[in-house]
mmCIF file of C-alpha atoms in Angstrom:
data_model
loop_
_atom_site.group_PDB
_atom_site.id
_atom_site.type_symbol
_atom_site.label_atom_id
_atom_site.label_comp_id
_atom_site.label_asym_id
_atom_site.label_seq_id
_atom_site.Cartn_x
_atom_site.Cartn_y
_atom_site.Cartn_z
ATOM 1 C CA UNK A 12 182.381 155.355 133.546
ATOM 2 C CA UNK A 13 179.559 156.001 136.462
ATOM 3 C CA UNK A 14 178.125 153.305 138.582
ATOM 4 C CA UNK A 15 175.509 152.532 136.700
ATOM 5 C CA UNK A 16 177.473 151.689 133.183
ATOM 6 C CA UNK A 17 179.798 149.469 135.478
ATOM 7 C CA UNK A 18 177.173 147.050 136.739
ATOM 8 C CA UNK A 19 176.376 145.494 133.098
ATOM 9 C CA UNK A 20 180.194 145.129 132.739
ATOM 10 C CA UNK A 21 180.932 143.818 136.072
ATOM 11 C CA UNK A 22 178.315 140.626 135.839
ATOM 12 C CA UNK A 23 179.652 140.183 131.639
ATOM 13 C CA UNK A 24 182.791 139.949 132.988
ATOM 14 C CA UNK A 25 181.594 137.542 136.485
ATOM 15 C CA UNK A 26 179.610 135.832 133.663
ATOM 16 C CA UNK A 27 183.088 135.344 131.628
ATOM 17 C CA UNK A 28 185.042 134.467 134.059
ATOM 18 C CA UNK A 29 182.353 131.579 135.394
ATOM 19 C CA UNK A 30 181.749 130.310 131.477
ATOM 20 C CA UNK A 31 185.624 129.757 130.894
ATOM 21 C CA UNK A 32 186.113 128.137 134.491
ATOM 22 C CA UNK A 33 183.141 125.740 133.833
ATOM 23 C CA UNK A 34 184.201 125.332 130.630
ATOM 24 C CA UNK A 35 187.785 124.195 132.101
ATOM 25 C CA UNK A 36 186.354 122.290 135.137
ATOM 26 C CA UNK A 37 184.297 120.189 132.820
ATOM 27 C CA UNK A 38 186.916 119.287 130.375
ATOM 28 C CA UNK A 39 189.396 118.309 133.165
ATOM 29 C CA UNK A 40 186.553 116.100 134.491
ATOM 30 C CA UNK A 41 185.938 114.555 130.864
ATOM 31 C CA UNK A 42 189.862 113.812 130.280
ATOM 32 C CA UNK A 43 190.436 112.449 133.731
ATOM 33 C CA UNK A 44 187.231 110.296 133.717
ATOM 34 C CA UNK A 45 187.960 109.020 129.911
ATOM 35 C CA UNK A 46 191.671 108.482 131.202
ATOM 36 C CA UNK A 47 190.571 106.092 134.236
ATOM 37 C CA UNK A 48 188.011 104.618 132.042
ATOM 38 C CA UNK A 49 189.892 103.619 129.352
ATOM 39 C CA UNK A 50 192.487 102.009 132.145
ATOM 40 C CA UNK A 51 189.476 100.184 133.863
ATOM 41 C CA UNK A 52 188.569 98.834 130.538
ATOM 42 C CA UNK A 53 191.769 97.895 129.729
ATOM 43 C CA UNK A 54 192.658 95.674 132.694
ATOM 44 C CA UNK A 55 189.018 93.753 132.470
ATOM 45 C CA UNK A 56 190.099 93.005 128.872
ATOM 46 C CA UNK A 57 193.540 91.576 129.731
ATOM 47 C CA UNK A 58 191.804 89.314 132.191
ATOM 48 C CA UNK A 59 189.038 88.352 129.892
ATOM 49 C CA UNK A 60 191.966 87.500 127.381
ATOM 50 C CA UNK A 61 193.856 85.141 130.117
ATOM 51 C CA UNK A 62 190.732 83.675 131.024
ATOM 52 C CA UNK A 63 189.633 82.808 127.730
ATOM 53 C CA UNK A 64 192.008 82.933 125.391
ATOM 54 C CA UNK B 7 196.675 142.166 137.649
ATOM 55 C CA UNK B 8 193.488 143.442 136.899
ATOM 56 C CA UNK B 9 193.079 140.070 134.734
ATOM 57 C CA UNK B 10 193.782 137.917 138.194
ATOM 58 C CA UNK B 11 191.169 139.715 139.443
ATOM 59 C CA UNK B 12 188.523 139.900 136.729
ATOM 60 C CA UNK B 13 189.285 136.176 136.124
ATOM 61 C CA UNK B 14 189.501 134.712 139.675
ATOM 62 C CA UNK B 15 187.580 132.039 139.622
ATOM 63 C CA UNK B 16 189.186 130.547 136.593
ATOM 64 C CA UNK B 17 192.929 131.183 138.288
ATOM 65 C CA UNK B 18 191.532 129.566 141.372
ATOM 66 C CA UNK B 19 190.414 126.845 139.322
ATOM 67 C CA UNK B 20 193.773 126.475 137.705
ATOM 68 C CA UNK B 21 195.558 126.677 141.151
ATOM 69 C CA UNK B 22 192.906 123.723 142.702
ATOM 70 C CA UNK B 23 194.036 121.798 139.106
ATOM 71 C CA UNK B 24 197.655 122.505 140.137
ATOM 72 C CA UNK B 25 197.507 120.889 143.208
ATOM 73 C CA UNK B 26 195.218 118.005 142.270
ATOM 74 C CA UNK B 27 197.257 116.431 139.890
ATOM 75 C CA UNK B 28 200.675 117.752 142.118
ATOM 76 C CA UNK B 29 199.065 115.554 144.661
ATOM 77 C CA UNK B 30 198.244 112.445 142.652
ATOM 78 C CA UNK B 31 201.929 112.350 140.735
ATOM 79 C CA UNK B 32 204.386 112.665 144.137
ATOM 80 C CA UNK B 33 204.528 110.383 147.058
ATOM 81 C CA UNK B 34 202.336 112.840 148.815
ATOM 82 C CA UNK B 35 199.689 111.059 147.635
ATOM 83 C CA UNK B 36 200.682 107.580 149.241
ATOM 84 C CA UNK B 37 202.140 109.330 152.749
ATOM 85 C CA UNK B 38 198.158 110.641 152.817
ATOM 86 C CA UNK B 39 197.251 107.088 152.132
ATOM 87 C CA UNK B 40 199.696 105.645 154.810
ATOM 88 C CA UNK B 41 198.519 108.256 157.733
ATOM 89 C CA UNK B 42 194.699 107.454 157.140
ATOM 90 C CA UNK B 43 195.632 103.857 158.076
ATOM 91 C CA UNK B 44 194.846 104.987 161.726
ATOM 92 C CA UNK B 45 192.061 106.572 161.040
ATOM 93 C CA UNK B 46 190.228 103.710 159.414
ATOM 94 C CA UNK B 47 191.993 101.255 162.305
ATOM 95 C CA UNK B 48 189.559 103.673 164.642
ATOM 96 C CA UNK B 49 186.540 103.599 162.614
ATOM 97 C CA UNK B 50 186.212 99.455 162.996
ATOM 98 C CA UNK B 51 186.215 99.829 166.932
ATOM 99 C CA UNK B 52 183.653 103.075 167.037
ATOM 100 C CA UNK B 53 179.912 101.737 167.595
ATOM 101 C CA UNK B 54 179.130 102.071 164.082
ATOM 102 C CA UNK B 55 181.490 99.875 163.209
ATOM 103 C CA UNK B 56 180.967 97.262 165.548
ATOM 104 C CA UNK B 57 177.232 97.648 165.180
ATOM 105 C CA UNK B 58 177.993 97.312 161.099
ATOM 106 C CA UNK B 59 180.321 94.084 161.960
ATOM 107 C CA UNK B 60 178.195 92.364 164.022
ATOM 108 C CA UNK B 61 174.818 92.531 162.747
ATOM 109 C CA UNK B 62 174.523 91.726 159.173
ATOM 110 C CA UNK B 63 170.650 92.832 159.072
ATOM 111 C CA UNK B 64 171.550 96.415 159.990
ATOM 112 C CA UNK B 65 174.070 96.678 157.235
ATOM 113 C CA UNK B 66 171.785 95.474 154.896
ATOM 114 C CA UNK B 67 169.275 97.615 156.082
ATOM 115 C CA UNK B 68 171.679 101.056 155.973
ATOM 116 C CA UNK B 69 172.735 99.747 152.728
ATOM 117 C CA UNK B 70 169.573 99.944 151.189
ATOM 118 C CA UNK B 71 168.877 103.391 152.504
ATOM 119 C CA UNK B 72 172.468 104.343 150.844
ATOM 120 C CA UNK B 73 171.147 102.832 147.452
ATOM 121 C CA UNK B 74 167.895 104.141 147.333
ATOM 122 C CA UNK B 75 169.158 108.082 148.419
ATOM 123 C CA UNK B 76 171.942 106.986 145.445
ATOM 124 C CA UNK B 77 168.784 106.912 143.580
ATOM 125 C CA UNK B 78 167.543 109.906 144.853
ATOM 126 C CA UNK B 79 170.221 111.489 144.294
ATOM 127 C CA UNK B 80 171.326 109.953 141.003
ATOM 128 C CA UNK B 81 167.424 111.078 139.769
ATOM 129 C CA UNK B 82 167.708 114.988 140.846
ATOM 130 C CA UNK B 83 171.027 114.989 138.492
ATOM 131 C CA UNK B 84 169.329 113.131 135.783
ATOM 132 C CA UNK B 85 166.306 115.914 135.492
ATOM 133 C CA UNK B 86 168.660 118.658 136.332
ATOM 134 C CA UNK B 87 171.607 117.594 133.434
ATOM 135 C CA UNK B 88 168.627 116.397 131.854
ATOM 136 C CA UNK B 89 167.084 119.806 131.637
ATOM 137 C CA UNK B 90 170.420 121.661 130.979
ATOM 138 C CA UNK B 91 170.311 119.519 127.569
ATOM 139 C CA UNK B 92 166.839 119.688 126.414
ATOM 140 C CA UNK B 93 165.889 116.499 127.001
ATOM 141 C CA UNK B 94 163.301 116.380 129.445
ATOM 142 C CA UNK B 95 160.826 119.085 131.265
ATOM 143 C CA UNK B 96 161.586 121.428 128.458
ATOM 144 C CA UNK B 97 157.972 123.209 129.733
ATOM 145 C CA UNK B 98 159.424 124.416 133.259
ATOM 146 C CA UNK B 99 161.316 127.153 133.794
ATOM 147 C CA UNK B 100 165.141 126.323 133.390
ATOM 148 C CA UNK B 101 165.992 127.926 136.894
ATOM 149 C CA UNK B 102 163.112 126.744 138.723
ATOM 150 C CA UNK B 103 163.891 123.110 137.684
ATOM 151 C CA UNK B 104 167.530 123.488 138.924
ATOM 152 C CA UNK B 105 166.266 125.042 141.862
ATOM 153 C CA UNK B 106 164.292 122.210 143.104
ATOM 154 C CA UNK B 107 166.154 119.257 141.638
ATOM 155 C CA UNK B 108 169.482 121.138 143.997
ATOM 156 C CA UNK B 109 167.397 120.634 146.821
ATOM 157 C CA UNK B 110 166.287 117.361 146.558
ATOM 158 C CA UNK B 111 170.097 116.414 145.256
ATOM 159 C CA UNK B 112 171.271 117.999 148.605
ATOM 160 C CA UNK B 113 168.945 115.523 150.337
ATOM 161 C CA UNK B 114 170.147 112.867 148.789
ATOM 162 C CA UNK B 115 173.520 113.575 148.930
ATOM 163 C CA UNK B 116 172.934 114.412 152.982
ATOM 164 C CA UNK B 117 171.582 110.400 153.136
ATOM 165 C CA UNK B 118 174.303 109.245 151.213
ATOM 166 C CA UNK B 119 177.038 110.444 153.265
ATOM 167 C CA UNK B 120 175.637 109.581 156.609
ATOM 168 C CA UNK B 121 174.337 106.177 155.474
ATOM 169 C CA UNK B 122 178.041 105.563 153.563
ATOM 170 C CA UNK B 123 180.006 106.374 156.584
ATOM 171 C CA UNK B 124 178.010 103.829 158.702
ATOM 172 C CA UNK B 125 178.808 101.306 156.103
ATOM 173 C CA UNK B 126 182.763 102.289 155.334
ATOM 174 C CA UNK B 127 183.235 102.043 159.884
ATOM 175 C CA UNK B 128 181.684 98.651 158.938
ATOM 176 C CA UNK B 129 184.451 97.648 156.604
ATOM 177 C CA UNK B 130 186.809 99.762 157.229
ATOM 178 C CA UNK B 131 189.997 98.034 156.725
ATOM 179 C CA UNK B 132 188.666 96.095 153.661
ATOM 180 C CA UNK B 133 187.827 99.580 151.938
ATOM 181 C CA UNK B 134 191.382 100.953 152.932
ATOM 182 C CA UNK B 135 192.617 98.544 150.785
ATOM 183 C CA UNK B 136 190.809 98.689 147.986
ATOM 184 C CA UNK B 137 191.719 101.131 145.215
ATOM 185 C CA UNK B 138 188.289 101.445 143.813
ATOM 186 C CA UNK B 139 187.007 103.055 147.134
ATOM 187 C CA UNK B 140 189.609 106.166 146.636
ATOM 188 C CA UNK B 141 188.274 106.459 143.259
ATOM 189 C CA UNK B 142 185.001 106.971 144.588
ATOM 190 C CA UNK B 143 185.909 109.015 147.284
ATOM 191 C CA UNK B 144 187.544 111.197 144.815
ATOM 192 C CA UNK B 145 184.834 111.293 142.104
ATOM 193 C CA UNK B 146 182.194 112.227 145.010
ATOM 194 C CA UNK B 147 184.320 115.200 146.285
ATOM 195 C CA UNK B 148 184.922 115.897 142.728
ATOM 196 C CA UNK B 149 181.041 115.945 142.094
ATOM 197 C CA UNK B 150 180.263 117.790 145.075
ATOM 198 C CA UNK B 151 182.874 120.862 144.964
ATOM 199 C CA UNK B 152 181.749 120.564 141.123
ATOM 200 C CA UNK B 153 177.914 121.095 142.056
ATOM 201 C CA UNK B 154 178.525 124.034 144.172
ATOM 202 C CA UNK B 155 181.412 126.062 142.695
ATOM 203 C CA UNK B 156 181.092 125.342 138.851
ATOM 204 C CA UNK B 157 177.082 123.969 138.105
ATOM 205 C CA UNK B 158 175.284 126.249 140.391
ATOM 206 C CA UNK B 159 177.340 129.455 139.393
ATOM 207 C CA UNK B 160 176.762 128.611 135.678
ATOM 208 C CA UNK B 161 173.147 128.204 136.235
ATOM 209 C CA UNK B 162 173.207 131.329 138.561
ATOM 210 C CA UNK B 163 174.471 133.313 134.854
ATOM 211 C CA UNK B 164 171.871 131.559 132.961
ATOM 212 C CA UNK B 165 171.410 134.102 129.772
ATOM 213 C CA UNK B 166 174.520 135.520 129.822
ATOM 214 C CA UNK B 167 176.264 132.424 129.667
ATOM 215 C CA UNK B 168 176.691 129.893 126.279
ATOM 216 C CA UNK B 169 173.868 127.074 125.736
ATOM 217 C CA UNK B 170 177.392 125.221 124.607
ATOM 218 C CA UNK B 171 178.995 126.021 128.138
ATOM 219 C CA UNK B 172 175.743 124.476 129.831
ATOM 220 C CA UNK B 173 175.672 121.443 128.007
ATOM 221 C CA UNK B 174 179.406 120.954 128.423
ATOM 222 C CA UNK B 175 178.929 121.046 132.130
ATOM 223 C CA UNK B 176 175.461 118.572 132.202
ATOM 224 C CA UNK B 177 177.709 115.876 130.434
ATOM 225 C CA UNK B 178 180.686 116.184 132.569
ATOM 226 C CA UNK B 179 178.245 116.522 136.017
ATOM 227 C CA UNK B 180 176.354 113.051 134.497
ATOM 228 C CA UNK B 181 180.155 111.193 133.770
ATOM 229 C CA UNK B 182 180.807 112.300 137.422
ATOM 230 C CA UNK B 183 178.007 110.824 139.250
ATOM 231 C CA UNK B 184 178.024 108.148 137.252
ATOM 232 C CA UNK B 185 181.464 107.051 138.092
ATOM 233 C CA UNK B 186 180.446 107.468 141.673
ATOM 234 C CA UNK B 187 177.453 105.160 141.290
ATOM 235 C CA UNK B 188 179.943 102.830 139.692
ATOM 236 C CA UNK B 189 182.574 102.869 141.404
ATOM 237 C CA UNK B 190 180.387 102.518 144.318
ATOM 238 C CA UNK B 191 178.954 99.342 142.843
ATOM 239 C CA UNK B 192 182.212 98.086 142.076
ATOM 240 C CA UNK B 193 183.004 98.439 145.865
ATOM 241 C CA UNK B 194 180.371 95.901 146.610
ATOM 242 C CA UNK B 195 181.851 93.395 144.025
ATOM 243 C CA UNK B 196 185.353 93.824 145.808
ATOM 244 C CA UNK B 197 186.868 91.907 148.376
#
């Protein structure tokens, strides 16, 4: 394969290889954020509860 | 090998994963929180922090520069995640509109830290204390190394990349900075 033919594989495969990590990043984000939501949400309920009942 | 290589950024992202939650499950995570005590011991007695203890009307005064650059800020990711879903300025040029909302996001970000680290010497030992500051801490490092080596790259690929893959990232960019803006709120509820 010249020089040329590599280029357009080179940035499909950078392009890949960015896609999958966002793709990772942003569900580790979404799980981790649901996770310490769900906790936060959680412990204002509990207090609501002893509060009131 | 050549899979390590083609793929880097992913493994890398793995590896930073790795660590993160390494970090957060061992006592490593509570030594850290132990050896800062020090450091936020210091930041009370430095200038800014007397100047922040003293005299109330300054605080309030670099607290409302720290909300309104929140704002700033909080605005360049709503157009920019905004765009990347097809909400709004669907009539601009995808790139262009990441382009400028980056720099005025950088501004605001730039205002935010220096106006937030007048305001943590401050209160200092209060914050060290309070859970809900580490949170933020975290989310905002989280947002920033998320901005630079996961957004921008995306948007760099923009054609070759999924319009799935761009959403994804908007919504997970919005949930970030919007647990930073409340958690940061929360902060000021605390204590």
């Amino acid at each position: 394969m010249n020089a040329s033919a590599q280029a357009p594989a080179n940035r499909a495969t950078a392009a890949r290889d960015v896609q999958l990590a966002a793709l990772l990043a942003s569900a580790g984000v979404l799980v981790a954020a649901a996770m310490y939501w769900w906790g936060e949400i959680q412990s204002v309920l509990e207090l609501l509860e002893m509060a009131y009942g | 090998m050549s899979v390590l290589v083609a793929y880097k950024r992913t493994c890398l992202l793995l590896l930073v994963m790795a660590l993160g939650i390494a970090f957060a499950v061992t006592d490593l995570r509570v030594a850290t929180w132990h050896a800062l005590l020090p450091l936020f011991e210091w930041m009370e007695t430095t200038p800014m922090g007397v100047v922040g203890k003293t005299w109330g009307a300054v605080f309030a005064l670099v607290q409302t520069v720290h909300l309104l650059a929140m704002a700033l800020l909080g605005g360049a990711v709503l157009a920019a995640d905004g765009r990347l879903l097809g909400l709004v300025l669907t009539d601009q040029p995808l790139q262009q509109v990441q382009a400028q909302c980056h720099r005025v996001w950088l501004l605001g970000l730039l205002l935010v830290v220096a106006s937030g680290l007048f305001m943590a010497c401050g209160v200092a030992l209060k914050v060290y204390y309070l859970e809900v500051f580490w949170f933020k801490m975290l989310a905002l490092t989280a947002g920033v190394l998320f901005q630079w080596f996961v957004r921008r790259p995306l948007v760099d690929h923009y054609g070759a990349v999924s319009q799935g893959s761009l959403r994804l990232v908007a919504v997970a960019s919005l949930v970030i900075w919007f647990s930073v803006a409340a958690t940061g709120r929360w902060i000021g509820f605390s204590g």
